[in-house]
């Protein structure tokens, strides 16, 4: 019997209600307390999941000595401070993505984890989808055997869709969110008119960057960047010598539209991700082997990426295995997002076509 881990929950909103609390309970964790400044909501969520204590301040939860770890799902600008406070209080931390809203805060979080000797895992669940693991395995195989030739390009596309897949209302009282204005903790060099766009890109595209880091290591350079999520963000990167396209836009539709495609000289591989909160829909992988003229489809036995993600976090605590992503990989993702904005701000030469 594995020793029971006691996990405090910080944030009583969607992600903790829909994914993390149910998965922690399914993994047989004890959840002694939850904290949210929307105290009435915290109490309702505590009742619904039979959590003994609700707090209005997360510091009260961190003061509880028997709490081994915390799962934090709160607005992005609070990630760095709450994670560091929790680490300093001696708790392992699972933190929803992105790690931070600027690359200056993230190394301080890494230091805090190191000083505390505790785990810090950032929530990029796509890499925990069984189909992501198949993708990585196949890419390694193709690199070793050369069957499909050299990688020509990669692309990650995300056009949104319905990722919630439920009509159930969230549990919430009518209490207002905290009134005091949140310091967005934007990179100090970023002009204020780009703050909104940066937040959206750092929050959304970060998933694609993390996924590609998972299968292909970290990118080398940003070649072109047009970050504008709501009208379509287009980024071209050099990913260790491979031209890589990121295209994302928020479009309407019930079907989730997101995939990672790797194009080889003699074929291609495509990993289509499922809608995040639909616990029962697998990701899928298709491979076209050009020399044989066949397309194969891989549908692994499904397990929800969020469930495997939390299980991995618990394994980090129990067996001292590395976080996935590691804190350094999560920091690298913030650095890549910042590099996109630096590239965009550096301006691009435009050549009008002279007919
Ligand atoms: N991994 C994914 O696919 C995914 C999807 C959506 C959101 N997220 C991330 O999850 C995080 C939370 O998103 P959500 O959709 O649950 O938001 P939400 O607004 O539903 O919930 C956030 C909760 O945090 C609470 N909160 C605010 N300040 C707090 C504080 N000081 N202490 C404790 N709680 C506080 C709010 O009152 C709210 O209840 C965000 O960082 C977001 O980027 C991840």
PDB file of C-alpha atoms and ligand atoms in Angstrom, residues 10-16 35-38 58 73-76 78-79 82 96-98 123 125-126 163 178 203 207 276 306, ligand 1:
ATOM      1  CA  UNK A  10      -5.519  26.315  -3.800  1.00  0.00           C
ATOM      2  CA  UNK A  11      -8.202  27.793  -6.058  1.00  0.00           C
ATOM      3  CA  UNK A  12     -11.785  26.543  -6.120  1.00  0.00           C
ATOM      4  CA  UNK A  13     -12.476  27.310  -9.774  1.00  0.00           C
ATOM      5  CA  UNK A  14     -12.860  25.303 -12.945  1.00  0.00           C
ATOM      6  CA  UNK A  15      -9.584  23.397 -13.212  1.00  0.00           C
ATOM      7  CA  UNK A  16      -9.582  22.192  -9.639  1.00  0.00           C
ATOM      8  CA  UNK A  35      -8.418  27.823  -0.097  1.00  0.00           C
ATOM      9  CA  UNK A  36      -9.948  30.546  -2.239  1.00  0.00           C
ATOM     10  CA  UNK A  37     -10.691  34.207  -1.492  1.00  0.00           C
ATOM     11  CA  UNK A  38     -14.174  33.442  -2.803  1.00  0.00           C
ATOM     12  CA  UNK A  58      -4.052  30.202   1.081  1.00  0.00           C
ATOM     13  CA  UNK A  73      -5.026  26.558 -10.078  1.00  0.00           C
ATOM     14  CA  UNK A  74      -5.408  30.323  -9.753  1.00  0.00           C
ATOM     15  CA  UNK A  75      -5.054  33.300 -12.145  1.00  0.00           C
ATOM     16  CA  UNK A  76      -1.676  33.338 -13.939  1.00  0.00           C
ATOM     17  CA  UNK A  78      -0.443  34.729  -8.881  1.00  0.00           C
ATOM     18  CA  UNK A  79       1.383  31.560  -9.938  1.00  0.00           C
ATOM     19  CA  UNK A  82       1.824  31.263  -4.415  1.00  0.00           C
ATOM     20  CA  UNK A  96      -1.289  24.966 -13.413  1.00  0.00           C
ATOM     21  CA  UNK A  97       0.421  26.424 -16.467  1.00  0.00           C
ATOM     22  CA  UNK A  98       1.992  28.793 -17.331  1.00  0.00           C
ATOM     23  CA  UNK A 123       0.590  21.500 -15.543  1.00  0.00           C
ATOM     24  CA  UNK A 125      -1.149  17.804 -19.493  1.00  0.00           C
ATOM     25  CA  UNK A 126      -0.884  17.237 -23.259  1.00  0.00           C
ATOM     26  CA  UNK A 163     -12.788  21.845 -24.683  1.00  0.00           C
ATOM     27  CA  UNK A 178     -11.130  39.423  -5.088  1.00  0.00           C
ATOM     28  CA  UNK A 203      -1.467  31.009 -21.531  1.00  0.00           C
ATOM     29  CA  UNK A 207       0.770  24.189 -24.537  1.00  0.00           C
ATOM     30  CA  UNK A 276      -8.772  18.848 -22.603  1.00  0.00           C
ATOM     31  CA  UNK A 306      -5.044  15.079 -16.550  1.00  0.00           C
TER      32      UNK A 306
HETATM   33  N1  LIG B   1      -4.023  22.892 -18.367  1.00  0.00           N
HETATM   34  C1  LIG B   1      -5.043  23.416 -19.030  1.00  0.00           C
HETATM   35  O1  LIG B   1      -5.435  22.954 -20.099  1.00  0.00           O
HETATM   36  C2  LIG B   1      -5.735  24.598 -18.453  1.00  0.00           C
HETATM   37  C3  LIG B   1      -7.002  24.978 -18.891  1.00  0.00           C
HETATM   38  C4  LIG B   1      -7.599  26.093 -18.318  1.00  0.00           C
HETATM   39  C5  LIG B   1      -6.939  26.818 -17.348  1.00  0.00           C
HETATM   40  N2  LIG B   1      -5.696  26.444 -16.948  1.00  0.00           N
HETATM   41  C6  LIG B   1      -4.960  27.215 -15.927  1.00  0.00           C
HETATM   42  O2  LIG B   1      -5.549  27.002 -14.652  1.00  0.00           O
HETATM   43  C7  LIG B   1      -5.481  28.172 -13.875  1.00  0.00           C
HETATM   44  C8  LIG B   1      -6.845  28.421 -13.260  1.00  0.00           C
HETATM   45  O3  LIG B   1      -7.798  28.448 -14.283  1.00  0.00           O
HETATM   46  P1  LIG B   1      -9.344  28.133 -13.976  1.00  0.00           P
HETATM   47  O4  LIG B   1      -9.960  27.905 -15.300  1.00  0.00           O
HETATM   48  O5  LIG B   1      -9.486  27.126 -12.907  1.00  0.00           O
HETATM   49  O6  LIG B   1      -9.790  29.567 -13.429  1.00  0.00           O
HETATM   50  P2  LIG B   1     -11.038  29.920 -12.507  1.00  0.00           P
HETATM   51  O7  LIG B   1     -11.203  31.391 -12.637  1.00  0.00           O
HETATM   52  O8  LIG B   1     -12.187  29.037 -12.779  1.00  0.00           O
HETATM   53  O9  LIG B   1     -10.486  29.585 -11.046  1.00  0.00           O
HETATM   54  C9  LIG B   1      -9.468  30.293 -10.450  1.00  0.00           C
HETATM   55  C10 LIG B   1      -9.787  30.399  -8.976  1.00  0.00           C
HETATM   56  O10 LIG B   1      -8.675  30.983  -8.300  1.00  0.00           O
HETATM   57  C11 LIG B   1      -9.217  31.767  -7.249  1.00  0.00           C
HETATM   58  N3  LIG B   1      -8.228  32.684  -6.700  1.00  0.00           N
HETATM   59  C12 LIG B   1      -7.958  33.964  -7.053  1.00  0.00           C
HETATM   60  N4  LIG B   1      -7.013  34.469  -6.235  1.00  0.00           N
HETATM   61  C13 LIG B   1      -6.688  33.478  -5.351  1.00  0.00           C
HETATM   62  C14 LIG B   1      -5.812  33.393  -4.241  1.00  0.00           C
HETATM   63  N5  LIG B   1      -5.048  34.420  -3.882  1.00  0.00           N
HETATM   64  N6  LIG B   1      -5.762  32.232  -3.533  1.00  0.00           N
HETATM   65  C15 LIG B   1      -6.524  31.174  -3.877  1.00  0.00           C
HETATM   66  N7  LIG B   1      -7.388  31.197  -4.924  1.00  0.00           N
HETATM   67  C16 LIG B   1      -7.457  32.330  -5.646  1.00  0.00           C
HETATM   68  C17 LIG B   1     -10.415  32.450  -7.902  1.00  0.00           C
HETATM   69  O11 LIG B   1     -11.293  33.005  -6.933  1.00  0.00           O
HETATM   70  C18 LIG B   1     -11.004  31.282  -8.675  1.00  0.00           C
HETATM   71  O12 LIG B   1     -11.930  30.563  -7.898  1.00  0.00           O
HETATM   72  C19 LIG B   1      -4.971  29.279 -14.798  1.00  0.00           C
HETATM   73  O13 LIG B   1      -3.640  29.562 -14.483  1.00  0.00           O
HETATM   74  C20 LIG B   1      -5.040  28.698 -16.185  1.00  0.00           C
HETATM   75  O14 LIG B   1      -3.932  29.079 -17.000  1.00  0.00           O
HETATM   76  C21 LIG B   1      -5.100  25.342 -17.462  1.00  0.00           C
END
